[in-house]
Amino acid sequence: MKKTIGGLSVLLEGNQKNRAIIFLHGFPYDHTMWKAQIAAFSEAYYCVAYDIRGLGDSSVGDGQFTMELFVDDLEMMLHELKIEKPIICAFSMGGYIALRALERMEKKFSAVILCDTLSNADDNETKINRSDSIKRINAQGLSSFSKIFVARCFSDAYKKEHKDAIEKRIAKSRKFNSIGIKGGLLAMLTRNDTTPYLSSIKLPTLVLCGEHDTITPPIRVKAMAEQIPEASFVLIKNAGHMSVIENPEDCNEAIRIFLENN
Ligand code: MLT
């Protein structure tokens, strides 16, 4: 079932009496990136996957987004849906939101799954690259930005074997509102570093990363996981940054084992 809550487009799958999993997608994607996970977990869990503000079918507004606003949206969603102590399952930019949400209100969650994400803020080079992207989108629209950005996210092997799927992802991202895309870039480039908070996370945590991820490389993601007291790290074979799409079987197996034990 789909609903709009506070301007956000939300997919709700499964029985709401079950323990809830909130899925937070990456950039520049929408909730559909969690298709394989929702299919696997909606029988036993209440799966809530919404489009982050500015992306997918969610409202774009003025595009003046910050990570704090994205966390406010998550808090609003929990409140409106009356969900208590969900598991949060977050990918890349969704992970930036999740880590800041935990820093602000850890007690509202019961477990954390972080996929291909990092706690640090952007370094100077990344900030300049994001600013250049905004300039390029203003000059040329989303066409080349979406193509380059989406292609970078997938491993070479996946790109070779799934040309149509990649083209579809690029086409979808090109249809997003450029104000929302630029807002996402601004929110990422102005976000806080949540690294100092990692050592105080008390929740059971699973950290996944694709072995060929070049955006959030496994060596750095593993180092982040090592700073979280109750975290386990799983390297996902045959996958780049988009591990949950490229190798859903191994990701889902790691998530299933984690959830059974937590
Ligand atoms: C994402 O997958 O959400 C983005 O690649 C994150 C980023 O650009 O930092």
XYZ file of N, CA and C and ligand atoms in Angstrom:
795
model
N 0.841 -1.194 0.000
C 0.000 0.000 0.000
C 0.885 1.256 0.000
N 0.459 2.254 -0.780
C 1.210 3.521 -0.811
C 0.403 4.611 -0.132
N 1.097 5.505 0.548
C 0.452 6.614 1.260
C 1.317 7.848 1.112
N 0.732 9.011 1.271
C 1.567 10.215 1.356
C 1.463 10.746 2.777
N 2.611 10.917 3.401
C 2.626 11.405 4.790
C 3.556 12.607 4.854
N 2.999 13.760 5.206
C 3.820 14.976 5.317
C 4.586 15.267 4.038
N 3.970 14.979 2.896
C 4.637 15.249 1.610
C 5.558 14.126 1.155
N 5.696 13.085 1.972
C 6.588 11.979 1.593
C 5.777 10.787 1.095
N 6.232 10.200 -0.001
C 5.572 9.039 -0.567
C 6.112 7.788 0.137
N 5.198 7.012 0.728
C 5.621 5.883 1.588
C 5.010 4.580 1.097
N 5.833 3.569 1.003
C 5.340 2.224 0.701
C 5.284 1.457 2.018
N 4.113 0.864 2.284
C 3.939 0.082 3.510
C 3.598 -1.336 3.106
N 4.425 -2.282 3.478
C 4.189 -3.682 3.094
C 4.263 -4.570 4.330
N 3.314 -5.503 4.419
C 3.343 -6.455 5.535
C 2.344 -6.060 6.605
N 2.326 -6.889 7.646
C 1.365 -6.709 8.737
C 1.915 -5.696 9.736
N 1.098 -4.651 9.998
C 1.633 -3.604 10.882
C 1.779 -4.049 12.333
N 1.289 -5.253 12.642
C 1.500 -5.773 14.013
C 2.909 -6.349 14.159
N 3.552 -6.629 13.030
C 4.910 -7.183 13.092
C 5.929 -6.104 13.440
N 7.089 -6.532 13.833
C 8.180 -5.589 14.097
C 8.479 -4.820 12.800
N 8.695 -3.514 12.935
C 8.858 -2.698 11.720
C 10.325 -2.548 11.314
N 10.530 -2.514 10.001
C 11.843 -2.118 9.440
C 11.596 -0.864 8.617
N 12.360 0.196 8.907
C 12.281 1.419 8.104
C 13.459 1.404 7.143
N 13.189 1.474 5.862
C 14.241 1.453 4.846
C 14.531 2.871 4.357
N 15.786 3.259 4.385
C 16.193 4.584 3.891
C 17.121 4.393 2.692
N 16.686 4.879 1.551
C 17.437 4.621 0.312
C 18.602 5.597 0.117
N 19.346 5.369 -0.969
C 20.498 6.217 -1.292
C 20.164 7.277 -2.333
N 21.189 7.970 -2.752
C 21.077 9.096 -3.690
C 21.771 8.726 -4.992
N 21.188 8.992 -6.144
C 19.914 9.630 -6.441
C 18.864 8.580 -6.823
N 18.367 7.875 -5.792
C 17.441 6.763 -6.008
C 16.123 7.031 -5.272
N 15.303 5.984 -5.185
C 14.074 6.089 -4.401
C 13.835 4.746 -3.719
N 12.650 4.578 -3.111
C 12.420 3.380 -2.289
C 12.499 2.087 -3.094
N 12.382 2.181 -4.446
C 12.349 0.944 -5.251
C 13.693 0.202 -5.203
N 14.741 0.874 -4.724
C 16.020 0.145 -4.639
C 15.948 -0.981 -3.602
N 14.939 -0.955 -2.734
C 14.801 -1.986 -1.697
C 13.871 -3.133 -2.114
N 13.554 -3.207 -3.409
C 12.569 -4.193 -3.876
C 12.867 -5.613 -3.355
N 14.123 -6.045 -3.506
C 14.455 -7.429 -3.131
C 14.367 -7.635 -1.621
N 14.675 -6.595 -0.854
C 14.618 -6.735 0.606
C 13.159 -6.730 1.069
N 12.338 -5.886 0.455
C 10.926 -5.835 0.860
C 10.249 -7.163 0.503
N 10.608 -7.704 -0.663
C 10.032 -9.007 -1.048
C 10.441 -10.082 -0.041
N 11.659 -10.010 0.434
C 12.157 -11.061 1.340
C 11.649 -10.909 2.769
N 11.394 -9.679 3.205
C 11.123 -9.485 4.636
C 9.693 -9.058 4.984
N 8.847 -8.802 3.967
C 7.531 -8.248 4.313
C 6.558 -9.293 4.863
N 6.933 -10.562 4.787
C 6.058 -11.553 5.393
C 6.216 -11.551 6.924
N 7.431 -11.386 7.360
C 7.688 -11.466 8.803
C 7.800 -10.091 9.474
N 7.996 -9.047 8.679
C 8.200 -7.704 9.248
C 7.267 -6.704 8.567
N 7.010 -5.614 9.263
C 6.246 -4.508 8.668
C 7.276 -3.604 7.983
N 7.279 -3.610 6.652
C 8.315 -2.888 5.907
C 7.813 -1.502 5.489
N 8.551 -0.498 5.878
C 8.191 0.894 5.569
C 9.338 1.488 4.760
N 9.054 1.837 3.502
C 10.121 2.382 2.643
C 9.600 3.669 2.010
N 10.173 4.784 2.406
C 9.667 6.044 1.835
C 10.725 6.703 0.953
N 10.218 7.546 0.035
C 11.128 8.325 -0.812
C 11.599 9.543 -0.012
N 12.890 9.680 0.088
C 13.453 10.815 0.824
C 13.045 12.117 0.123
N 12.783 13.137 0.922
C 12.293 14.415 0.372
C 13.145 14.861 -0.816
N 12.456 15.254 -1.886
C 13.161 15.732 -3.085
C 13.401 14.642 -4.114
N 13.238 13.372 -3.725
C 13.513 12.251 -4.638
C 12.252 11.401 -4.832
N 12.256 10.605 -5.901
C 11.110 9.733 -6.166
C 9.833 10.549 -6.259
N 8.788 10.059 -5.568
C 7.486 10.743 -5.630
C 7.262 11.681 -4.451
N 8.297 11.895 -3.652
C 8.103 12.787 -2.503
C 8.192 14.245 -2.913
N 7.664 15.075 -2.039
C 7.599 16.510 -2.332
C 9.010 17.112 -2.425
N 9.134 18.106 -3.292
C 10.436 18.742 -3.516
C 10.525 20.078 -2.776
N 9.418 20.776 -2.723
C 9.400 22.076 -2.043
C 10.448 23.009 -2.619
N 11.168 23.714 -1.759
C 12.167 24.683 -2.254
C 13.552 24.051 -2.410
N 13.686 22.773 -2.062
C 14.972 22.089 -2.249
C 16.073 22.546 -1.300
N 15.706 23.297 -0.288
C 16.730 23.759 0.674
C 16.845 22.714 1.780
N 17.499 21.605 1.456
C 17.507 20.483 2.385
C 18.800 20.423 3.201
N 18.641 19.910 4.422
C 19.800 19.584 5.264
C 19.597 18.167 5.794
N 20.654 17.592 6.342
C 20.542 16.259 6.938
C 19.572 16.331 8.130
N 19.595 17.473 8.832
C 18.686 17.636 9.985
C 17.231 17.544 9.539
N 16.940 18.153 8.393
C 15.566 18.104 7.866
C 15.184 16.663 7.514
N 16.133 15.922 6.920
C 15.853 14.519 6.581
C 15.594 13.696 7.852
N 16.313 14.038 8.929
C 16.078 13.329 10.200
C 14.725 13.751 10.787
N 14.388 15.033 10.650
C 13.052 15.490 11.103
C 11.970 14.694 10.370
N 12.178 14.468 9.064
C 11.195 13.708 8.277
C 11.045 12.292 8.819
N 12.160 11.671 9.155
C 12.123 10.308 9.693
C 11.355 10.291 11.021
N 11.625 11.275 11.851
C 10.958 11.353 13.151
C 9.450 11.559 12.956
N 9.124 12.412 11.998
C 7.708 12.672 11.695
C 7.025 11.384 11.223
N 7.737 10.623 10.375
C 7.192 9.375 9.833
C 6.903 8.379 10.971
N 7.847 8.222 11.903
C 7.643 7.307 13.035
C 6.432 7.736 13.847
N 6.326 9.047 14.053
C 5.228 9.583 14.848
C 3.886 9.345 14.152
N 3.827 9.703 12.879
C 2.555 9.596 12.139
C 2.104 8.141 12.013
N 3.064 7.231 11.822
C 2.707 5.814 11.665
C 2.627 5.089 13.016
N 2.905 5.826 14.087
C 2.890 5.267 15.456
C 3.770 4.017 15.548
N 4.947 4.108 14.975
C 5.865 2.969 15.000
C 6.839 3.139 16.158
N 6.908 2.102 16.983
C 7.837 2.179 18.116
C 8.978 1.200 17.923
N 10.157 1.651 18.223
C 11.366 0.816 18.208
C 11.566 0.015 16.920
N 11.500 0.646 15.767
C 11.759 -0.106 14.528
C 13.239 -0.445 14.384
N 13.481 -1.325 13.446
C 14.849 -1.562 12.963
C 15.048 -0.515 11.868
N 16.222 0.071 11.802
C 16.462 1.010 10.706
C 17.476 0.371 9.757
N 17.110 0.331 8.486
C 17.970 -0.302 7.478
C 18.269 0.763 6.429
N 19.525 1.180 6.345
C 19.821 2.392 5.583
C 21.016 2.196 4.664
N 20.880 2.753 3.484
C 21.923 2.602 2.469
C 22.544 3.969 2.134
N 23.848 4.053 2.182
C 24.625 5.210 1.745
C 24.059 6.533 2.257
N 23.459 7.393 1.422
C 22.914 8.646 1.962
C 21.887 8.352 3.053
N 21.126 7.264 2.870
C 20.181 6.866 3.921
C 20.934 6.580 5.225
N 22.155 6.057 5.095
C 22.985 5.792 6.272
C 23.424 7.085 6.956
N 23.682 8.124 6.152
C 24.038 9.425 6.762
C 22.864 9.914 7.621
N 21.650 9.700 7.075
C 20.444 10.113 7.824
C 20.318 9.247 9.089
N 20.496 7.925 8.903
C 20.310 7.002 10.032
C 21.287 7.310 11.164
N 22.553 7.545 10.818
C 23.546 7.776 11.874
C 23.241 9.062 12.642
N 22.824 10.085 11.937
C 22.475 11.341 12.623
C 21.179 11.150 13.430
N 20.244 10.351 12.885
C 18.997 10.078 13.627
C 19.321 9.335 14.921
N 20.246 8.377 14.841
C 20.616 7.635 16.051
C 21.280 8.572 17.052
N 22.132 9.459 16.533
C 22.808 10.399 17.429
C 21.776 11.283 18.149
N 20.706 11.618 17.429
C 19.689 12.490 18.024
C 18.694 11.732 18.897
N 18.400 10.479 18.523
C 17.279 9.792 19.219
C 17.436 8.267 19.163
N 18.575 7.791 19.609
C 18.858 6.343 19.525
C 17.780 5.494 20.199
N 17.217 6.016 21.290
C 16.232 5.231 22.079
C 14.984 4.893 21.262
N 14.763 5.592 20.161
C 13.555 5.317 19.363
C 13.715 4.104 18.451
N 14.916 3.509 18.412
C 15.169 2.388 17.493
C 15.607 1.152 18.281
N 15.502 -0.026 17.621
C 15.905 -1.251 18.329
C 17.109 -1.944 17.702
N 17.387 -1.681 16.445
C 18.550 -2.307 15.782
C 18.860 -1.501 14.515
N 20.083 -1.653 14.036
C 20.521 -0.842 12.896
C 21.203 -1.714 11.852
N 20.857 -1.472 10.582
C 21.561 -2.120 9.470
C 22.084 -0.998 8.576
N 23.390 -0.938 8.443
C 24.007 0.129 7.643
C 24.662 -0.510 6.418
N 24.233 -0.083 5.230
C 24.757 -0.687 4.001
C 25.569 0.354 3.222
N 26.810 0.026 2.904
C 27.633 0.870 2.032
C 27.514 2.342 2.399
N 27.864 2.646 3.643
C 27.770 4.030 4.106
C 28.926 4.349 5.039
N 29.093 5.620 5.347
C 30.187 6.066 6.213
C 29.677 7.138 7.162
N 30.414 7.337 8.259
C 29.988 8.325 9.255
C 30.635 9.696 9.052
N 31.714 9.728 8.266
C 32.422 11.016 8.152
C 31.640 12.021 7.295
N 31.954 13.302 7.507
C 31.393 14.350 6.641
C 32.201 14.364 5.344
N 31.717 15.082 4.337
C 32.479 15.196 3.083
C 33.820 15.886 3.321
N 34.860 15.390 2.657
C 36.130 16.125 2.697
C 36.066 17.267 1.669
N 37.107 18.105 1.649
C 37.060 19.304 0.793
C 36.862 18.958 -0.681
N 37.559 17.898 -1.130
C 37.466 17.542 -2.547
C 36.022 17.126 -2.908
N 35.421 16.334 -2.035
C 34.042 15.885 -2.301
C 33.084 17.072 -2.298
N 33.323 18.015 -1.374
C 32.450 19.205 -1.338
C 32.548 19.971 -2.652
N 33.762 20.103 -3.156
C 33.946 20.835 -4.420
C 33.283 20.065 -5.565
N 33.434 18.735 -5.571
C 32.787 17.934 -6.617
C 31.267 18.080 -6.580
N 30.706 18.088 -5.369
C 29.246 18.225 -5.274
C 28.828 19.617 -5.764
N 29.632 20.628 -5.417
C 29.310 21.994 -5.885
C 29.389 22.058 -7.402
N 30.390 21.383 -7.974
C 30.502 21.343 -9.444
C 29.288 20.659 -10.056
N 28.810 19.608 -9.385
C 27.624 18.907 -9.902
C 26.429 19.848 -9.937
N 26.267 20.652 -8.894
C 25.133 21.596 -8.859
C 25.253 22.584 -10.021
N 26.490 23.052 -10.256
C 26.725 23.992 -11.365
C 26.367 23.329 -12.705
N 26.799 22.059 -12.838
C 26.561 21.325 -14.087
C 25.059 21.082 -14.294
N 24.360 20.748 -13.225
C 22.902 20.528 -13.344
C 22.222 21.842 -13.746
N 22.674 22.952 -13.169
C 22.083 24.252 -13.540
C 22.298 24.554 -15.025
N 23.476 24.159 -15.528
C 23.806 24.483 -16.924
C 23.181 23.493 -17.910
N 23.174 22.191 -17.520
C 22.807 21.167 -18.521
C 21.608 20.313 -18.141
N 21.041 20.513 -16.977
C 19.974 19.615 -16.523
C 20.571 18.323 -15.963
N 19.710 17.319 -15.799
C 20.151 16.101 -15.090
C 20.802 15.057 -15.987
N 20.715 15.241 -17.300
C 21.091 14.167 -18.209
C 22.481 13.577 -17.934
N 23.516 14.407 -18.041
C 24.855 13.818 -17.882
C 25.146 13.514 -16.413
N 24.632 14.339 -15.501
C 24.864 14.077 -14.069
C 24.363 12.686 -13.684
N 23.116 12.382 -14.067
C 22.522 11.100 -13.668
C 23.301 9.934 -14.265
N 23.687 10.086 -15.530
C 24.398 9.001 -16.196
C 25.715 8.695 -15.478
N 26.478 9.754 -15.223
C 27.800 9.550 -14.600
C 27.642 9.042 -13.166
N 26.747 9.659 -12.424
C 26.616 9.310 -11.002
C 26.132 7.873 -10.829
N 25.069 7.524 -11.551
C 24.496 6.175 -11.380
C 25.497 5.119 -11.845
N 26.165 5.372 -12.972
C 27.124 4.379 -13.481
C 28.246 4.121 -12.470
N 28.684 5.160 -11.779
C 29.762 5.026 -10.774
C 29.368 4.116 -9.617
N 28.065 4.021 -9.382
C 27.602 3.291 -8.190
C 27.699 1.768 -8.347
N 27.670 1.273 -9.587
C 27.620 -0.182 -9.812
C 28.994 -0.727 -10.183
N 29.218 -1.990 -9.872
C 30.496 -2.632 -10.211
C 30.565 -2.850 -11.725
N 31.780 -2.960 -12.253
C 31.957 -3.160 -13.700
C 31.247 -4.439 -14.146
N 31.382 -5.498 -13.353
C 30.769 -6.781 -13.742
C 29.256 -6.643 -13.834
N 28.647 -5.971 -12.856
C 27.184 -5.814 -12.880
C 26.765 -4.971 -14.089
N 27.538 -3.908 -14.357
C 27.196 -3.031 -15.493
C 27.224 -3.800 -16.811
N 28.221 -4.687 -16.915
C 28.364 -5.464 -18.145
C 27.183 -6.418 -18.338
N 26.763 -7.033 -17.242
C 25.714 -8.067 -17.346
C 24.292 -7.523 -17.253
N 24.135 -6.283 -16.808
C 22.777 -5.762 -16.577
C 22.619 -4.384 -17.221
N 22.981 -4.317 -18.521
C 22.944 -3.013 -19.210
C 21.552 -2.369 -19.139
N 20.505 -3.185 -19.346
C 19.141 -2.628 -19.344
C 18.753 -2.073 -17.975
N 19.109 -2.844 -16.948
C 18.752 -2.406 -15.590
C 19.443 -1.068 -15.272
N 20.689 -0.925 -15.687
C 21.423 0.337 -15.425
C 20.765 1.476 -16.199
N 20.437 1.208 -17.471
C 19.786 2.254 -18.281
C 18.478 2.702 -17.629
N 17.742 1.738 -17.072
C 16.471 2.082 -16.412
C 16.707 2.955 -15.182
N 17.751 2.608 -14.416
C 18.062 3.411 -13.216
C 18.452 4.832 -13.622
N 19.251 4.930 -14.690
C 19.679 6.264 -15.147
C 18.443 7.056 -15.608
N 17.596 6.388 -16.404
C 16.414 7.075 -16.936
C 15.518 7.556 -15.788
N 15.374 6.724 -14.773
C 14.526 7.096 -13.635
C 15.108 8.310 -12.910
N 16.408 8.275 -12.689
C 17.033 9.382 -11.958
C 16.986 10.688 -12.767
N 17.016 10.557 -14.096
C 16.919 11.762 -14.940
C 15.542 12.416 -14.846
N 14.546 11.598 -14.490
C 13.176 12.144 -14.405
C 12.910 12.826 -13.069
N 13.824 12.659 -12.103
C 13.611 13.330 -10.818
C 13.655 14.842 -11.040
N 13.124 15.563 -10.072
C 13.135 17.021 -10.155
C 14.552 17.522 -9.812
N 15.119 18.347 -10.681
C 16.513 18.767 -10.436
C 16.646 19.573 -9.144
N 15.565 20.215 -8.724
C 15.628 20.965 -7.446
C 15.825 19.982 -6.281
N 15.153 18.846 -6.373
C 15.301 17.829 -5.331
C 16.687 17.214 -5.333
N 17.220 16.973 -6.534
C 18.570 16.392 -6.642
C 19.598 17.374 -6.064
N 19.476 18.630 -6.424
C 20.438 19.618 -5.905
C 20.290 19.752 -4.380
N 19.048 19.629 -3.899
C 18.817 19.673 -2.458
C 19.508 18.513 -1.747
N 19.466 17.333 -2.359
C 20.148 16.170 -1.779
C 21.657 16.397 -1.730
N 22.193 16.966 -2.801
C 23.636 17.240 -2.836
C 24.007 18.237 -1.730
N 23.175 19.265 -1.569
C 23.444 20.264 -0.523
C 23.397 19.638 0.871
N 22.396 18.773 1.072
C 22.260 18.137 2.393
C 23.478 17.268 2.697
N 23.976 16.566 1.674
C 25.147 15.707 1.916
C 26.389 16.551 2.164
N 26.523 17.626 1.402
C 27.768 18.392 1.527
C 27.835 19.247 2.781
N 26.687 19.436 3.426
C 26.696 20.230 4.667
C 26.477 19.365 5.910
N 26.529 18.038 5.737
C 26.193 17.197 6.900
C 27.333 17.171 7.927
N 26.938 16.836 9.157
C 27.927 16.676 10.239
C 28.668 15.359 10.123
N 29.798 15.306 10.784
C 30.550 14.062 10.956
C 29.964 13.352 12.177
N 29.493 12.124 11.996
C 28.933 11.406 13.162
C 29.935 10.405 13.755
N 31.174 10.436 13.271
C 32.187 9.470 13.754
C 32.375 9.510 15.279
N 32.447 10.711 15.897
C 32.679 10.714 17.357
C 31.590 9.988 18.146
N 30.419 9.823 17.521
C 29.294 9.183 18.210
C 29.324 7.653 18.120
N 30.057 7.113 17.128
C 29.987 5.668 16.849
C 30.232 4.802 18.083
N 31.228 5.183 18.892
C 31.614 4.332 20.026
C 30.540 4.315 21.108
N 29.561 5.240 21.040
C 28.512 5.181 22.073
C 27.220 4.540 21.571
N 27.212 4.033 20.337
C 25.992 3.358 19.859
C 25.794 2.069 20.664
N 24.603 1.921 21.230
C 24.362 0.740 22.082
C 23.557 -0.325 21.345
N 23.012 0.005 20.205
C 22.119 -0.928 19.510
C 22.894 -2.001 18.752
N 22.289 -3.198 18.631
C 22.903 -4.192 17.748
C 22.959 -3.627 16.329
N 24.090 -3.800 15.695
C 24.295 -3.154 14.389
C 24.917 -4.140 13.410
N 24.365 -4.141 12.211
C 24.969 -4.915 11.120
C 25.476 -3.907 10.088
N 26.705 -4.107 9.643
C 27.265 -3.218 8.619
C 27.636 -4.077 7.411
N 27.089 -3.710 6.248
C 27.365 -4.445 5.011
C 28.124 -3.549 4.044
N 28.941 -4.166 3.182
C 29.568 -3.367 2.122
C 29.955 -4.267 0.950
N 29.658 -3.807 -0.254
C 30.040 -4.541 -1.457
C 31.562 -4.559 -1.609
N 32.096 -5.714 -1.994
C 33.571 -5.825 -2.051
C 34.190 -4.873 -3.070
N 33.421 -4.493 -4.111
C 33.974 -3.590 -5.125
C 33.436 -2.169 -5.003
N 32.938 -1.821 -3.844
C 32.387 -0.472 -3.643
C 33.533 0.549 -3.693
N 33.452 1.492 -4.648
C 34.502 2.523 -4.731
C 34.019 3.853 -4.143
N 32.735 3.949 -3.822
C 32.212 5.206 -3.255
C 32.381 5.196 -1.729
N 31.991 4.094 -1.111
C 32.239 3.905 0.325
C 33.025 2.577 0.434
N 34.321 2.639 0.225
C 35.119 1.404 0.091
C 35.101 0.531 1.351
N 35.124 -0.798 1.153
C 34.999 -1.730 2.282
C 36.027 -1.485 3.388
N 37.214 -1.084 3.026
C 38.232 -0.883 4.082
C 37.797 0.223 5.049
N 37.146 1.244 4.510
C 36.697 2.362 5.357
C 35.404 2.007 6.090
N 34.532 1.261 5.403
C 33.257 0.888 6.035
C 33.527 -0.075 7.202
N 34.487 -0.995 6.982
C 34.844 -1.949 8.055
C 35.449 -1.198 9.254
N 36.298 -0.210 8.941
C 36.913 0.581 10.022
C 35.826 1.323 10.812
N 34.797 1.776 10.105
C 33.674 2.426 10.819
C 32.977 1.408 11.732
N 32.705 0.217 11.173
C 32.000 -0.818 11.952
C 32.791 -1.168 13.224
N 34.107 -1.156 13.099
C 34.936 -1.526 14.258
C 34.823 -0.524 15.413
N 34.322 0.658 15.103
C 34.161 1.661 16.170
C 32.809 1.546 16.881
N 31.916 0.708 16.326
C 30.581 0.547 16.940
C 30.619 -0.707 17.812
N 30.407 -0.554 19.140
C 30.638 -1.698 20.044
C 29.910 -2.982 19.654
N 28.622 -2.900 19.279
C 27.849 -4.124 19.019
C 27.701 -4.405 17.523
N 28.675 -4.014 16.738
C 28.505 -4.171 15.279
C 29.212 -5.402 14.739
N 28.585 -5.999 13.723
C 29.307 -7.010 12.949
C 29.364 -6.508 11.508
N 30.428 -6.907 10.820
C 30.647 -6.432 9.449
C 30.574 -7.623 8.502
N 29.859 -7.456 7.398
C 29.799 -8.521 6.382
C 30.186 -7.925 5.031
N 31.196 -8.523 4.417
C 31.618 -8.098 3.081
C 30.758 -8.839 2.060
N 30.142 -8.097 1.162
C 29.254 -8.715 0.171
C 30.030 -8.942 -1.124
N 30.168 -10.215 -1.465
C 30.912 -10.602 -2.680
C 30.159 -10.168 -3.940
N 30.915 -10.038 -5.019
C 30.321 -9.753 -6.338
C 29.383 -8.552 -6.331
N 29.782 -7.491 -5.669
C 28.934 -6.292 -5.638
C 29.788 -5.042 -5.504
N 29.287 -3.956 -6.106
C 29.906 -2.648 -5.924
C 29.169 -1.900 -4.829
N 29.023 -0.570 -5.017
C 28.355 0.257 -4.002
C 26.907 -0.196 -3.793
N 26.241 -0.623 -4.885
C 24.813 -0.947 -4.784
C 24.619 -2.400 -4.340
N 25.258 -2.783 -3.254
C 25.260 -4.188 -2.826
C 23.859 -4.778 -2.728
N 22.907 -4.013 -2.215
C 21.571 -4.594 -1.983
C 20.829 -4.894 -3.284
N 21.270 -4.246 -4.366
C 20.684 -4.535 -5.690
C 21.554 -5.559 -6.424
N 22.874 -5.413 -6.309
C 23.778 -6.263 -7.096
C 23.844 -7.696 -6.570
N 23.797 -7.845 -5.262
C 23.832 -9.192 -4.686
C 22.800 -9.295 -3.556
N 21.507 -9.241 -3.929
C 20.463 -9.249 -2.893
C 20.454 -10.543 -2.086
N 20.868 -11.656 -2.708
C 20.817 -12.945 -1.981
C 21.720 -12.881 -0.743
N 22.981 -12.481 -0.951
C 23.915 -12.456 0.189
C 23.537 -11.368 1.191
N 23.083 -10.222 0.679
C 22.670 -9.145 1.606
C 21.501 -9.624 2.458
N 20.509 -10.230 1.806
C 19.315 -10.658 2.553
C 19.660 -11.756 3.561
N 20.577 -12.612 3.183
C 20.978 -13.682 4.109
C 21.646 -13.076 5.357
N 22.524 -12.099 5.137
C 23.193 -11.438 6.277
C 22.153 -10.731 7.148
N 21.188 -10.076 6.499
C 20.145 -9.353 7.251
C 19.269 -10.349 8.018
N 18.923 -11.449 7.361
C 18.060 -12.455 8.005
C 18.730 -13.014 9.268
N 20.000 -13.366 9.151
C 20.720 -13.922 10.311
C 20.790 -12.875 11.435
N 21.093 -11.634 11.045
C 21.185 -10.549 12.034
C 19.834 -10.371 12.752
N 18.751 -10.344 11.974
C 17.437 -10.094 12.580
C 17.001 -11.256 13.471
N 17.356 -12.470 13.064
C 16.982 -13.627 13.897
C 17.652 -13.572 15.271
N 18.808 -12.933 15.297
C 19.580 -12.895 16.552
C 19.400 -11.598 17.334
N 18.685 -10.667 16.757
C 18.517 -9.381 17.458
C 17.075 -8.934 17.474
C 24.529 7.298 -2.284
O 24.629 6.185 -2.828
O 23.608 7.566 -1.522
C 25.553 8.342 -2.608
O 26.491 7.828 -3.490
C 26.213 8.848 -1.383
C 27.226 9.930 -1.648
O 27.297 10.467 -2.756
O 27.946 10.265 -0.698
